[in-house]
Amino acid sequence: MIDDFLYGTAGDTGPLAEVEEAVRAAAAAEILPRHRKLAAHEIIEKNGPHDLVTAADRLAEEHLTAALTKLLPGSVVVGEEAVHADPAVYDALGGDAPVWIVDPVDGTRQFVRGEAGFCTLVALAQHGEVHASWTYAPVLGEMAVAVRGRGATLNGVPIRAGAPAPGAVLTVATSHPDYTTDAQKRALLGLLTEGIDPRPCGSAGLEYLAVARGALDAIAFNWEYAWDHAAGLLLVAEAGGAHATLSGAPFRIAGGNDLPFTAARDTATVQRILAALRTGG
């Protein structure tokens, strides 16, 4: 069903462009008009000062839900805000229907501060496998698209993650400490070692894009909400990168992963990061 939607019977990629247009339209209608113009009542704390939701998040998700399910009848949406309202929505990731995984504003803190470092994330998955993804940073003017087995592009130009230079210090974006258990904090401390330069992450989607384009060596995250990772993991993989959880197994979008996990420019870097995390843990 998803293959027919993405490529048609003759390799038609028109639906890919239609999804891209839907993402751009949602940002234009609901996100950009509120950038640097949010009223106080449009910003709400969900689970603390680092977990915010705005009117832009909610309205953009509603916009995308209507547009994406119209493009692919029979599909469902797992969106960050819908799951916050009803956690049972997340169960669709384990069902049979095609699933649109949506983070309407990834990097809400940056969005609230009026910065450019936020994006909209959309991924299309079924039976636990991500088939396509869209990462759109509207203020930066960047649209990254990945299709399983067909590569990754940024603004229509193919991108490759490449590999770090031999002996180079690895730059690694890591989870915010507010969202870590004690065991995960210990694991992340393993990155404080010679040859690795960790820093707190910004928008997860933009960190994945940085890995996919070779501007960042790796990420090491310890939360597993699918809307933060599904799009980026496919983007990195299609750009030639790799990922693994702490146990060495692939990341599962439905959850139950051994955390932290890492995604990196190449398999060798994944193994270096995992070794450091295991030492810390």
Short mmCIF file of C-alpha atoms in Angstrom, two decimals:
data_model
loop_
_atom_site.label_atom_id
_atom_site.label_comp_id
_atom_site.label_asym_id
_atom_site.label_seq_id
_atom_site.Cartn_x
_atom_site.Cartn_y
_atom_site.Cartn_z
CA MET A 1 0.00 0.00 0.00
CA ILE A 2 2.76 2.44 0.91
CA ASP A 3 4.84 1.49 -2.14
CA ASP A 4 1.85 2.10 -4.39
CA PHE A 5 1.32 5.48 -2.75
CA LEU A 6 4.95 6.60 -2.93
CA TYR A 7 5.80 5.38 -6.41
CA GLY A 8 2.63 4.34 -8.20
CA THR A 9 2.67 1.53 -10.73
CA ALA A 10 5.16 3.32 -13.01
CA GLY A 11 7.55 4.81 -10.47
CA ASP A 12 5.59 8.05 -10.20
CA THR A 13 6.99 10.12 -7.31
CA GLY A 14 4.23 12.73 -7.45
CA PRO A 15 2.87 11.82 -3.99
CA LEU A 16 6.29 12.64 -2.48
CA ALA A 17 5.93 16.17 -3.77
CA GLU A 18 2.34 16.34 -2.51
CA VAL A 19 3.46 15.44 1.01
CA GLU A 20 6.23 18.04 0.80
CA GLU A 21 3.68 20.64 -0.25
CA ALA A 22 1.40 19.65 2.64
CA VAL A 23 4.27 20.14 5.10
CA ARG A 24 5.16 23.51 3.62
CA ALA A 25 1.50 24.58 3.66
CA ALA A 26 1.04 23.66 7.33
CA ALA A 27 4.12 25.68 8.27
CA ALA A 28 3.02 28.65 6.19
CA ALA A 29 -0.49 28.64 7.61
CA GLU A 30 0.06 27.82 11.28
CA ILE A 31 3.72 28.12 12.28
CA LEU A 32 5.41 31.01 10.51
CA PRO A 33 2.66 33.56 11.26
CA ARG A 34 3.27 32.87 14.98
CA HIS A 35 7.07 32.90 14.86
CA ARG A 36 8.21 35.73 17.16
CA LYS A 37 4.56 36.70 17.59
CA LEU A 38 3.33 34.23 20.20
CA ALA A 39 1.04 35.64 22.89
CA ALA A 40 1.57 34.46 26.46
CA HIS A 41 -1.65 32.42 26.43
CA GLU A 42 -0.42 30.52 23.35
CA ILE A 43 2.47 28.91 25.30
CA ILE A 44 1.77 26.11 27.77
CA GLU A 45 4.09 23.95 29.89
CA LYS A 46 3.26 20.24 29.52
CA ASN A 47 5.67 18.44 31.88
CA GLY A 48 7.97 21.25 32.97
CA PRO A 49 9.73 24.39 31.72
CA HIS A 50 11.65 22.47 29.05
CA ASP A 51 8.53 20.75 27.66
CA LEU A 52 6.42 23.39 25.98
CA VAL A 53 3.52 23.38 23.57
CA THR A 54 2.20 26.33 21.60
CA ALA A 55 -0.82 27.14 19.49
CA ALA A 56 1.43 26.61 16.47
CA ASP A 57 2.16 23.01 17.51
CA ARG A 58 -1.49 22.16 17.99
CA LEU A 59 -2.86 23.87 14.88
CA ALA A 60 -0.06 22.67 12.58
CA GLU A 61 -0.65 19.08 13.72
CA GLU A 62 -4.38 19.42 13.03
CA HIS A 63 -3.58 20.86 9.59
CA LEU A 64 -1.19 18.00 8.78
CA THR A 65 -3.54 15.33 10.11
CA ALA A 66 -6.28 16.45 7.74
CA ALA A 67 -3.97 16.85 4.75
CA LEU A 68 -1.95 13.64 5.12
CA THR A 69 -4.87 11.29 5.73
CA LYS A 70 -6.59 12.79 2.69
CA LEU A 71 -3.52 12.03 0.57
CA LEU A 72 -3.42 8.40 1.76
CA PRO A 73 -6.91 7.08 2.60
CA GLY A 74 -6.84 4.46 5.33
CA SER A 75 -3.76 5.93 6.98
CA VAL A 76 -3.65 7.21 10.55
CA VAL A 77 -1.60 9.86 12.34
CA VAL A 78 0.52 9.53 15.46
CA GLY A 79 1.28 13.12 16.40
CA GLU A 80 2.96 14.48 19.49
CA GLU A 81 0.01 16.60 20.56
CA ALA A 82 -2.61 13.93 19.84
CA VAL A 83 -0.67 11.44 21.96
CA HIS A 84 -0.36 14.00 24.76
CA ALA A 85 -4.16 14.26 24.75
CA ASP A 86 -4.73 10.50 24.40
CA PRO A 87 -1.75 8.16 24.96
CA ALA A 88 -3.64 5.29 23.30
CA VAL A 89 -3.06 6.98 19.93
CA TYR A 90 0.56 5.77 20.13
CA ASP A 91 -0.63 2.16 19.78
CA ALA A 92 -1.22 2.75 16.07
CA LEU A 93 2.53 2.30 15.56
CA GLY A 94 1.99 -1.41 16.16
CA GLY A 95 -1.07 -1.72 13.94
CA ASP A 96 -1.50 -2.64 10.29
CA ALA A 97 -2.49 0.75 8.87
CA PRO A 98 0.09 3.11 7.33
CA VAL A 99 1.08 5.65 9.98
CA TRP A 100 2.08 9.27 9.55
CA ILE A 101 4.39 10.16 12.46
CA VAL A 102 4.22 13.91 13.03
CA ASP A 103 6.10 16.42 15.16
CA PRO A 104 4.59 19.75 14.11
CA VAL A 105 7.24 21.92 15.79
CA ASP A 106 10.39 20.04 16.77
CA GLY A 107 12.44 22.47 18.84
CA THR A 108 9.54 24.22 20.51
CA ARG A 109 11.84 25.94 23.01
CA GLN A 110 13.79 27.50 20.13
CA PHE A 111 10.54 28.46 18.43
CA VAL A 112 9.25 30.14 21.59
CA ARG A 113 12.50 32.08 21.90
CA GLY A 114 12.07 33.34 18.34
CA GLU A 115 15.07 31.43 17.00
CA ALA A 116 15.37 29.73 13.60
CA GLY A 117 16.44 26.31 14.92
CA PHE A 118 13.16 24.42 14.74
CA CYS A 119 11.56 22.17 12.14
CA THR A 120 8.50 20.13 11.21
CA LEU A 121 9.01 16.36 11.05
CA VAL A 122 6.85 13.89 9.14
CA ALA A 123 7.56 10.20 8.55
CA LEU A 124 5.49 7.51 6.86
CA ALA A 125 5.75 4.06 8.42
CA GLN A 126 4.05 0.69 8.47
CA HIS A 127 4.69 -2.44 10.56
CA GLY A 128 7.54 -0.69 12.37
CA GLU A 129 9.46 0.28 9.23
CA VAL A 130 9.88 3.90 8.12
CA HIS A 131 9.49 4.28 4.36
CA ALA A 132 9.83 8.02 3.82
CA SER A 133 10.48 11.18 5.81
CA TRP A 134 10.36 14.94 5.51
CA THR A 135 12.34 17.39 7.67
CA TYR A 136 11.39 21.03 7.06
CA ALA A 137 13.09 24.02 8.69
CA PRO A 138 10.96 26.88 7.33
CA VAL A 139 12.99 29.83 8.62
CA LEU A 140 16.23 28.25 7.42
CA GLY A 141 14.66 27.38 4.07
CA GLU A 142 15.69 23.72 4.28
CA MET A 143 13.65 20.69 3.22
CA ALA A 144 15.28 17.28 3.62
CA VAL A 145 13.55 14.22 2.15
CA ALA A 146 14.50 10.57 2.53
CA VAL A 147 12.94 7.52 0.87
CA ARG A 148 13.92 4.01 1.91
CA GLY A 149 16.35 2.57 -0.60
CA ARG A 150 16.38 5.74 -2.71
CA GLY A 151 18.66 8.09 -0.79
CA ALA A 152 18.35 11.45 0.94
CA THR A 153 18.20 14.98 -0.42
CA LEU A 154 18.39 18.48 0.96
CA ASN A 155 16.52 21.04 -1.14
CA GLY A 156 16.57 18.51 -3.97
CA VAL A 157 20.33 17.86 -3.84
CA PRO A 158 21.59 14.42 -2.69
CA ILE A 159 23.43 14.44 0.62
CA ARG A 160 25.91 12.00 2.15
CA ALA A 161 27.03 11.74 5.74
CA GLY A 162 30.56 10.68 4.88
CA ALA A 163 32.88 9.74 7.74
CA PRO A 164 34.91 11.68 10.31
CA ALA A 165 38.55 12.26 9.43
CA PRO A 166 40.88 9.67 10.98
CA GLY A 167 41.87 10.77 14.47
CA ALA A 168 39.43 13.70 14.52
CA VAL A 169 37.60 14.57 17.73
CA LEU A 170 33.98 13.46 17.40
CA THR A 171 31.31 16.11 17.93
CA VAL A 172 28.22 14.55 19.52
CA ALA A 173 24.84 16.10 20.37
CA THR A 174 23.36 14.59 23.55
CA SER A 175 20.07 14.55 25.42
CA HIS A 176 19.12 17.34 27.77
CA PRO A 177 19.90 16.13 31.33
CA ASP A 178 16.34 16.91 32.50
CA TYR A 179 15.13 13.89 30.53
CA THR A 180 17.54 11.23 31.79
CA THR A 181 17.40 8.56 34.47
CA ASP A 182 20.37 8.13 36.77
CA ALA A 183 21.56 5.13 34.74
CA GLN A 184 21.29 7.10 31.50
CA LYS A 185 23.20 10.00 33.05
CA ARG A 186 26.00 7.60 33.93
CA ALA A 187 26.05 6.23 30.39
CA LEU A 188 26.22 9.71 28.88
CA LEU A 189 29.11 10.55 31.20
CA GLY A 190 31.06 7.97 29.23
CA LEU A 191 31.16 10.49 26.37
CA LEU A 192 33.38 12.73 28.51
CA THR A 193 36.48 11.03 27.22
CA GLU A 194 39.41 11.80 24.97
CA GLY A 195 38.41 12.03 21.34
CA ILE A 196 34.74 12.91 21.94
CA ASP A 197 33.29 16.40 22.35
CA PRO A 198 29.66 16.17 23.59
CA ARG A 199 27.23 19.08 23.71
CA PRO A 200 23.50 19.43 24.55
CA CYS A 201 21.20 18.93 21.59
CA GLY A 202 18.88 21.46 20.03
CA SER A 203 16.03 20.40 17.78
CA ALA A 204 16.41 16.63 17.37
CA GLY A 205 15.32 16.81 13.75
CA LEU A 206 17.97 19.38 12.89
CA GLU A 207 20.64 17.38 14.74
CA TYR A 208 19.78 14.36 12.59
CA LEU A 209 20.00 16.55 9.49
CA ALA A 210 23.42 17.76 10.63
CA VAL A 211 24.60 14.14 10.88
CA ALA A 212 23.13 13.29 7.47
CA ARG A 213 24.94 16.19 5.81
CA GLY A 214 28.23 15.50 7.63
CA ALA A 215 28.16 18.61 9.82
CA LEU A 216 27.84 16.62 13.08
CA ASP A 217 29.45 13.27 13.81
CA ALA A 218 26.79 11.66 16.00
CA ILE A 219 23.87 12.00 18.36
CA ALA A 220 23.37 10.14 21.65
CA PHE A 221 19.78 10.34 22.91
CA ASN A 222 17.92 8.60 25.69
CA TRP A 223 14.26 9.20 24.90
CA GLU A 224 12.38 7.29 22.24
CA TYR A 225 9.25 9.13 21.17
CA ALA A 226 8.78 8.17 17.53
CA TRP A 227 7.96 11.70 16.35
CA ASP A 228 11.42 12.91 17.38
CA HIS A 229 13.38 10.08 15.74
CA ALA A 230 11.55 8.32 12.91
CA ALA A 231 12.21 10.97 10.26
CA GLY A 232 15.81 11.57 11.29
CA LEU A 233 16.85 7.94 11.56
CA LEU A 234 15.73 7.26 7.99
CA LEU A 235 17.40 10.47 6.81
CA VAL A 236 20.72 9.45 8.35
CA ALA A 237 20.46 5.88 7.04
CA GLU A 238 19.69 7.00 3.49
CA ALA A 239 22.62 9.44 3.65
CA GLY A 240 24.93 6.49 4.40
CA GLY A 241 24.95 6.70 8.19
CA ALA A 242 24.08 4.12 10.82
CA HIS A 243 22.44 3.76 14.23
CA ALA A 244 22.14 1.33 17.15
CA THR A 245 20.78 1.16 20.68
CA LEU A 246 22.94 0.45 23.72
CA SER A 247 22.47 -3.30 23.24
CA GLY A 248 23.60 -3.03 19.63
CA ALA A 249 20.12 -3.68 18.25
CA PRO A 250 18.41 -1.32 15.79
CA PHE A 251 16.13 1.36 17.19
CA ARG A 252 12.44 0.36 17.18
CA ILE A 253 10.02 3.21 16.52
CA ALA A 254 7.29 1.55 18.59
CA GLY A 255 9.51 1.69 21.69
CA GLY A 256 11.07 -0.73 24.13
CA ASN A 257 14.63 0.24 23.19
CA ASP A 258 17.77 -0.20 25.29
CA LEU A 259 18.74 3.43 25.92
CA PRO A 260 20.72 5.55 25.25
CA PHE A 261 21.03 5.01 21.50
CA THR A 262 23.16 6.64 18.86
CA ALA A 263 23.03 7.60 15.20
CA ALA A 264 26.21 8.58 13.43
CA ARG A 265 27.87 9.31 10.11
CA ASP A 266 29.17 5.76 9.74
CA THR A 267 29.19 2.38 11.44
CA ALA A 268 32.66 2.86 12.94
CA THR A 269 31.51 6.02 14.70
CA VAL A 270 28.41 4.22 16.01
CA GLN A 271 30.67 1.60 17.55
CA ARG A 272 32.93 4.24 19.14
CA ILE A 273 29.95 6.02 20.70
CA LEU A 274 28.42 2.78 21.97
CA ALA A 275 31.74 1.76 23.55
CA ALA A 276 31.92 5.10 25.36
CA LEU A 277 28.30 4.85 26.55
CA ARG A 278 28.88 1.34 27.87
CA THR A 279 31.96 2.48 29.74
CA GLY A 280 29.97 5.25 31.38
CA GLY A 281 27.07 3.00 32.26
#
